[in-house]
Tab-separated table of C-alpha atoms and ligand atoms in Angstrom:
chain	number	residue	atom	x	y	z
A	1	UNK	CA	27.066	15.385	-15.366
A	2	UNK	CA	27.805	16.103	-11.779
A	3	UNK	CA	25.573	16.059	-9.158
A	4	UNK	CA	25.585	18.983	-5.891
A	5	UNK	CA	23.432	18.937	-2.977
A	6	UNK	CA	26.061	20.450	-0.186
A	7	UNK	CA	25.480	24.001	1.078
A	8	UNK	CA	21.886	23.974	-0.727
A	9	UNK	CA	18.373	22.541	0.330
A	10	UNK	CA	18.074	21.696	-3.433
A	11	UNK	CA	19.651	18.857	-5.780
A	12	UNK	CA	21.032	20.341	-8.264
A	13	UNK	CA	22.646	18.774	-11.543
A	14	UNK	CA	25.327	21.081	-13.104
A	15	UNK	CA	26.960	19.947	-17.194
A	16	UNK	CA	28.567	22.345	-20.037
A	17	UNK	CA	31.127	24.778	-19.016
A	18	UNK	CA	31.107	26.694	-15.733
A	19	UNK	CA	32.420	29.409	-17.544
A	20	UNK	CA	29.238	29.644	-20.427
A	21	UNK	CA	26.061	31.565	-20.490
A	22	UNK	CA	24.283	30.064	-17.171
A	23	UNK	CA	20.964	27.818	-17.919
A	24	UNK	CA	18.208	27.525	-15.368
A	25	UNK	CA	16.239	24.928	-16.211
A	26	UNK	CA	12.957	23.912	-13.686
A	27	UNK	CA	10.663	20.511	-13.847
A	28	UNK	CA	6.682	20.396	-13.554
A	29	UNK	CA	4.771	18.638	-11.547
A	30	UNK	CA	5.263	16.454	-10.026
A	31	UNK	CA	8.349	15.841	-11.990
A	32	UNK	CA	11.751	16.693	-11.376
A	33	UNK	CA	15.307	17.378	-12.794
A	34	UNK	CA	15.651	14.335	-14.701
A	35	UNK	CA	13.584	15.715	-17.361
A	36	UNK	CA	15.478	17.574	-18.358
A	37	UNK	CA	18.156	15.421	-18.756
A	38	UNK	CA	17.687	14.432	-23.077
A	39	UNK	CA	17.513	17.971	-24.360
A	40	UNK	CA	20.345	19.049	-21.885
A	41	UNK	CA	22.759	15.955	-23.259
A	42	UNK	CA	21.730	17.273	-26.800
A	43	UNK	CA	22.651	20.865	-25.821
A	44	UNK	CA	26.504	22.344	-26.846
A	45	UNK	CA	29.201	22.045	-24.006
A	46	UNK	CA	29.436	25.744	-24.301
A	47	UNK	CA	26.417	26.617	-21.996
A	48	UNK	CA	26.478	26.150	-18.440
A	49	UNK	CA	23.223	23.721	-17.605
A	50	UNK	CA	21.902	23.799	-14.206
A	51	UNK	CA	19.142	21.584	-13.265
A	52	UNK	CA	17.762	21.579	-9.457
A	53	UNK	CA	15.352	18.877	-8.010
A	54	UNK	CA	12.858	21.626	-6.215
A	55	UNK	CA	12.107	20.801	-2.880
A	56	UNK	CA	9.971	18.176	-1.645
A	57	UNK	CA	10.450	16.527	-5.114
A	58	UNK	CA	13.325	14.269	-6.629
A	59	UNK	CA	16.194	14.618	-4.233
A	60	UNK	CA	15.495	17.475	-2.944
A	61	UNK	CA	13.717	17.364	0.688
A	62	UNK	CA	10.418	18.672	1.463
A	63	UNK	CA	10.776	21.997	3.570
A	64	UNK	CA	8.025	24.465	4.534
A	65	UNK	CA	6.723	26.636	3.495
A	66	UNK	CA	5.320	25.417	0.174
A	67	UNK	CA	4.846	28.503	-2.113
A	68	UNK	CA	5.720	29.585	-5.688
A	69	UNK	CA	8.320	32.311	-3.298
A	70	UNK	CA	10.040	29.809	-1.724
A	71	UNK	CA	10.510	27.829	-4.410
A	72	UNK	CA	11.450	31.407	-5.994
A	73	UNK	CA	14.135	32.051	-3.602
A	74	UNK	CA	15.387	28.346	-3.415
A	75	UNK	CA	16.593	29.034	-6.915
A	76	UNK	CA	18.236	32.371	-6.457
A	77	UNK	CA	19.653	30.612	-2.990
A	78	UNK	CA	21.164	28.138	-5.619
A	79	UNK	CA	22.334	30.291	-7.629
A	80	UNK	CA	24.623	31.846	-4.726
A	81	UNK	CA	25.385	28.916	-2.953
A	82	UNK	CA	26.885	28.112	-7.121
A	83	UNK	CA	28.370	31.207	-7.178
A	84	UNK	CA	26.766	32.138	-9.814
A	85	UNK	CA	26.179	35.907	-9.943
A	86	UNK	CA	25.580	36.562	-13.847
A	87	UNK	CA	21.620	36.333	-14.597
A	88	UNK	CA	20.373	33.199	-16.371
A	89	UNK	CA	18.233	32.020	-18.896
A	90	UNK	CA	15.935	30.625	-17.070
A	91	UNK	CA	13.776	27.673	-18.700
A	92	UNK	CA	10.380	26.250	-17.275
A	93	UNK	CA	8.153	24.034	-17.925
A	94	UNK	CA	4.791	24.321	-16.520
A	95	UNK	CA	4.909	24.626	-13.239
A	96	UNK	CA	8.556	25.083	-13.330
A	97	UNK	CA	7.168	28.427	-15.237
A	98	UNK	CA	4.603	29.703	-12.350
A	99	UNK	CA	7.508	28.994	-10.463
A	100	UNK	CA	9.988	31.550	-13.492
A	101	UNK	CA	6.826	34.078	-13.225
A	102	UNK	CA	7.898	34.391	-9.421
A	103	UNK	CA	11.703	34.493	-9.669
A	104	UNK	CA	11.295	37.202	-12.280
A	105	UNK	CA	8.578	39.269	-10.154
A	106	UNK	CA	11.323	38.628	-7.177
A	107	UNK	CA	14.644	37.612	-8.606
A	108	UNK	CA	14.263	40.291	-11.473
A	109	UNK	CA	18.201	41.277	-11.660
A	110	UNK	CA	19.153	37.338	-11.781
A	111	UNK	CA	16.524	36.758	-15.287
A	112	UNK	CA	18.457	37.418	-18.711
A	113	UNK	CA	16.194	36.009	-20.397
A	114	UNK	CA	12.879	33.473	-20.215
A	115	UNK	CA	11.679	30.774	-22.131
A	116	UNK	CA	8.457	29.404	-21.310
A	117	UNK	CA	7.407	25.643	-21.867
A	118	UNK	CA	4.409	24.537	-21.916
A	119	UNK	CA	2.653	26.671	-18.890
A	120	UNK	CA	0.527	29.324	-18.608
A	121	UNK	CA	0.751	32.644	-16.499
A	122	UNK	CA	-2.891	33.275	-14.774
A	123	UNK	CA	-3.712	31.827	-11.640
A	124	UNK	CA	-6.133	28.573	-11.109
A	125	UNK	CA	-10.001	28.922	-11.380
A	126	UNK	CA	-11.906	28.334	-8.434
A	127	UNK	CA	-12.739	24.928	-9.740
A	128	UNK	CA	-9.228	24.127	-10.358
A	129	UNK	CA	-8.550	25.149	-6.459
A	130	UNK	CA	-10.949	22.500	-5.691
A	131	UNK	CA	-9.884	20.079	-8.089
A	132	UNK	CA	-6.026	20.661	-6.385
A	133	UNK	CA	-7.912	19.919	-2.742
A	134	UNK	CA	-9.245	16.686	-3.499
A	135	UNK	CA	-6.192	15.817	-4.774
A	136	UNK	CA	-4.313	16.854	-1.602
A	137	UNK	CA	-6.983	14.309	-0.193
A	138	UNK	CA	-6.390	11.761	-2.116
A	139	UNK	CA	-2.190	11.722	-2.086
A	140	UNK	CA	-2.709	11.700	2.096
A	141	UNK	CA	-4.683	8.927	1.856
A	142	UNK	CA	-3.104	6.807	-0.447
A	143	UNK	CA	0.003	8.105	-1.729
A	144	UNK	CA	1.617	9.642	-5.067
A	145	UNK	CA	0.044	7.282	-7.689
A	146	UNK	CA	-3.378	9.528	-6.887
A	147	UNK	CA	-1.353	12.322	-9.103
A	148	UNK	CA	0.185	9.847	-11.622
A	149	UNK	CA	-2.993	8.010	-11.735
A	150	UNK	CA	-4.703	11.776	-12.213
A	151	UNK	CA	-2.145	13.405	-15.223
A	152	UNK	CA	-0.638	10.215	-17.023
A	153	UNK	CA	-3.121	10.353	-20.220
A	154	UNK	CA	-2.452	14.334	-20.220
A	155	UNK	CA	0.780	14.975	-20.402
A	156	UNK	CA	1.678	12.843	-23.924
A	157	UNK	CA	0.361	13.550	-27.544
A	158	UNK	CA	-1.625	10.320	-28.419
A	159	UNK	CA	1.030	8.908	-30.608
A	160	UNK	CA	4.049	8.915	-27.657
A	161	UNK	CA	6.018	5.864	-27.162
A	162	UNK	CA	4.367	3.911	-24.374
A	163	UNK	CA	7.696	3.060	-22.692
A	164	UNK	CA	8.334	6.926	-22.346
A	165	UNK	CA	4.758	7.477	-20.811
A	166	UNK	CA	5.409	4.366	-18.707
A	167	UNK	CA	9.052	5.933	-17.231
A	168	UNK	CA	6.901	8.776	-16.154
A	169	UNK	CA	4.320	7.434	-14.674
A	170	UNK	CA	6.604	5.611	-12.484
A	171	UNK	CA	8.443	8.986	-11.317
A	172	UNK	CA	5.479	10.683	-10.698
A	173	UNK	CA	4.072	7.987	-8.719
A	174	UNK	CA	7.253	7.875	-6.893
A	175	UNK	CA	7.318	10.965	-5.534
A	176	UNK	CA	7.490	11.485	-1.837
A	177	UNK	CA	3.817	12.265	-0.731
A	178	UNK	CA	4.962	15.317	1.009
A	179	UNK	CA	6.844	17.004	-1.773
A	180	UNK	CA	3.695	16.701	-3.887
A	181	UNK	CA	0.891	17.632	-1.443
A	182	UNK	CA	3.126	21.136	-0.854
A	183	UNK	CA	3.659	21.675	-4.414
A	184	UNK	CA	-0.477	21.256	-4.951
A	185	UNK	CA	-0.721	24.017	-2.351
A	186	UNK	CA	2.026	26.269	-4.182
A	187	UNK	CA	0.375	25.888	-7.498
A	188	UNK	CA	-3.507	26.485	-6.063
A	189	UNK	CA	-1.893	29.283	-4.057
A	190	UNK	CA	0.137	31.114	-6.108
A	191	UNK	CA	-0.399	34.717	-7.851
A	192	UNK	CA	-1.810	35.514	-11.571
A	193	UNK	CA	0.847	36.414	-13.226
A	194	UNK	CA	-1.091	37.567	-16.686
A	195	UNK	CA	-1.391	41.510	-15.129
A	196	UNK	CA	2.728	41.006	-15.201
A	197	UNK	CA	3.180	40.134	-18.790
A	198	UNK	CA	3.165	42.963	-20.290
A	199	UNK	CA	6.208	44.451	-18.411
A	200	UNK	CA	8.683	41.453	-19.016
A	201	UNK	CA	11.351	43.205	-20.974
A	202	UNK	CA	13.710	40.769	-21.435
A	203	UNK	CA	14.030	38.050	-23.932
A	204	UNK	CA	11.296	35.543	-23.985
A	205	UNK	CA	10.730	32.486	-25.902
A	206	UNK	CA	7.168	30.445	-25.474
A	207	UNK	CA	7.005	26.973	-26.695
A	208	UNK	CA	4.198	24.417	-26.641
A	209	UNK	CA	2.672	21.651	-27.599
A	210	UNK	CA	0.511	21.352	-30.900
A	211	UNK	CA	-1.494	18.090	-28.779
A	212	UNK	CA	-0.516	19.930	-25.165
A	213	UNK	CA	-4.252	20.112	-23.384
A	214	UNK	CA	-3.491	20.793	-19.980
A	215	UNK	CA	-1.814	24.135	-20.792
A	216	UNK	CA	-2.880	24.629	-24.594
A	217	UNK	CA	-1.631	26.403	-27.569
A	218	UNK	CA	-3.785	29.752	-27.247
A	219	UNK	CA	-2.564	29.876	-23.802
A	220	UNK	CA	0.383	30.330	-25.478
A	221	UNK	CA	-0.540	32.429	-28.049
A	222	UNK	CA	-1.948	35.008	-25.765
A	223	UNK	CA	0.560	35.142	-23.636
A	224	UNK	CA	3.323	36.150	-26.917
A	225	UNK	CA	0.739	38.728	-27.778
A	226	UNK	CA	1.124	39.979	-24.014
A	227	UNK	CA	4.991	40.038	-23.904
A	228	UNK	CA	6.234	42.371	-26.215
A	229	UNK	CA	8.807	40.930	-28.274
A	230	UNK	CA	8.013	37.603	-28.000
A	231	UNK	CA	8.964	34.352	-29.709
A	232	UNK	CA	6.354	31.872	-30.150
A	233	UNK	CA	7.283	28.180	-31.534
A	234	UNK	CA	4.390	25.316	-31.701
A	235	UNK	CA	5.573	22.012	-31.670
A	236	UNK	CA	3.852	19.148	-34.101
A	237	UNK	CA	2.976	16.208	-32.996
A	238	UNK	CA	3.990	16.620	-28.946
A	239	UNK	CA	1.892	16.822	-25.636
A	240	UNK	CA	2.689	19.551	-22.299
A	241	UNK	CA	6.387	17.358	-22.094
A	242	UNK	CA	7.314	18.527	-25.020
A	243	UNK	CA	11.311	18.412	-24.242
A	244	UNK	CA	10.723	15.233	-23.517
A	245	UNK	CA	8.265	14.242	-26.498
A	246	UNK	CA	10.146	15.762	-29.602
A	247	UNK	CA	13.678	16.279	-28.280
A	248	UNK	CA	15.212	17.535	-31.066
A	249	UNK	CA	13.110	20.227	-31.950
A	250	UNK	CA	12.873	21.237	-28.660
A	251	UNK	CA	16.736	21.609	-28.511
A	252	UNK	CA	17.087	23.129	-31.672
A	253	UNK	CA	14.739	25.465	-31.044
A	254	UNK	CA	15.758	26.598	-27.662
A	255	UNK	CA	19.406	26.851	-28.852
A	256	UNK	CA	18.353	29.244	-31.680
A	257	UNK	CA	17.279	30.926	-29.132
A	258	UNK	CA	20.289	30.791	-27.294
A	259	UNK	CA	22.243	32.152	-29.659
A	260	UNK	CA	20.241	35.545	-30.580
A	261	UNK	CA	21.295	36.465	-26.471
A	262	UNK	CA	25.048	36.180	-27.660
B	1	MLT	C1	3.104	20.925	-14.591
B	1	MLT	O1	2.889	20.157	-15.758
B	1	MLT	O2	3.401	21.490	-14.259
B	1	MLT	C2	1.169	20.474	-14.395
B	1	MLT	O3	0.385	20.186	-14.877
B	1	MLT	C3	0.971	22.143	-13.707
B	1	MLT	C4	-0.574	22.078	-13.269
B	1	MLT	O4	-0.854	21.649	-12.991
B	1	MLT	O5	-1.289	23.180	-13.674
């Protein structure tokens, strides 16, 4: 993989053939592009894999404003910076999916296909929003560990390797509080993308872990029903982190979908 952070506010890693079908991987909260590493390592070299850290997370600096629109525009700017003018396949997990919907809304011409992984289209309920505001105060008072403590038991399926869980607990705990606060606010403020689902007219793959308690299978079944021609895959023995928990199966599903595009 090669790293690049000049010219764009986002830190990005790339792998594969620059001339191959471009795939933009968007990570979840409060994670980093590193969450795609295992899956991307299994991708055939023929694809151009583009793996940024969203602003304020991983190695990308925080910058105001924090909003789904800003994140989507960052990604469009990144594609320009790396001279990727072709429409990309957007592969997005959870919060990455919220960004993907905004990217589709604002930069439709840049989207060749969507792969929506362990995510949802609706916006926060009043209760979920209030929970985000409480969490913002906790992170301001005691750092990002507050988010890691609240999320870690919900992220993975029951039988996950404890080392994988510990590794991601540490990664989440070490995210810069400013970026974590910003992304919490951006998620709380995000638009409801449910009305847009019926108008999505690019090839769409939807993937969900059968034990995902954050964005459960029924949420994905609803998206599948609303997006014409979409394909739904429910992955066994996986929680909310399917690309990390069932990497082989996830990569197979993604590659099969990519082959249908060619
Ligand atoms: C994520 O995994 O990105 C988050 O759980 C999304 C959310 O909190 O809504």
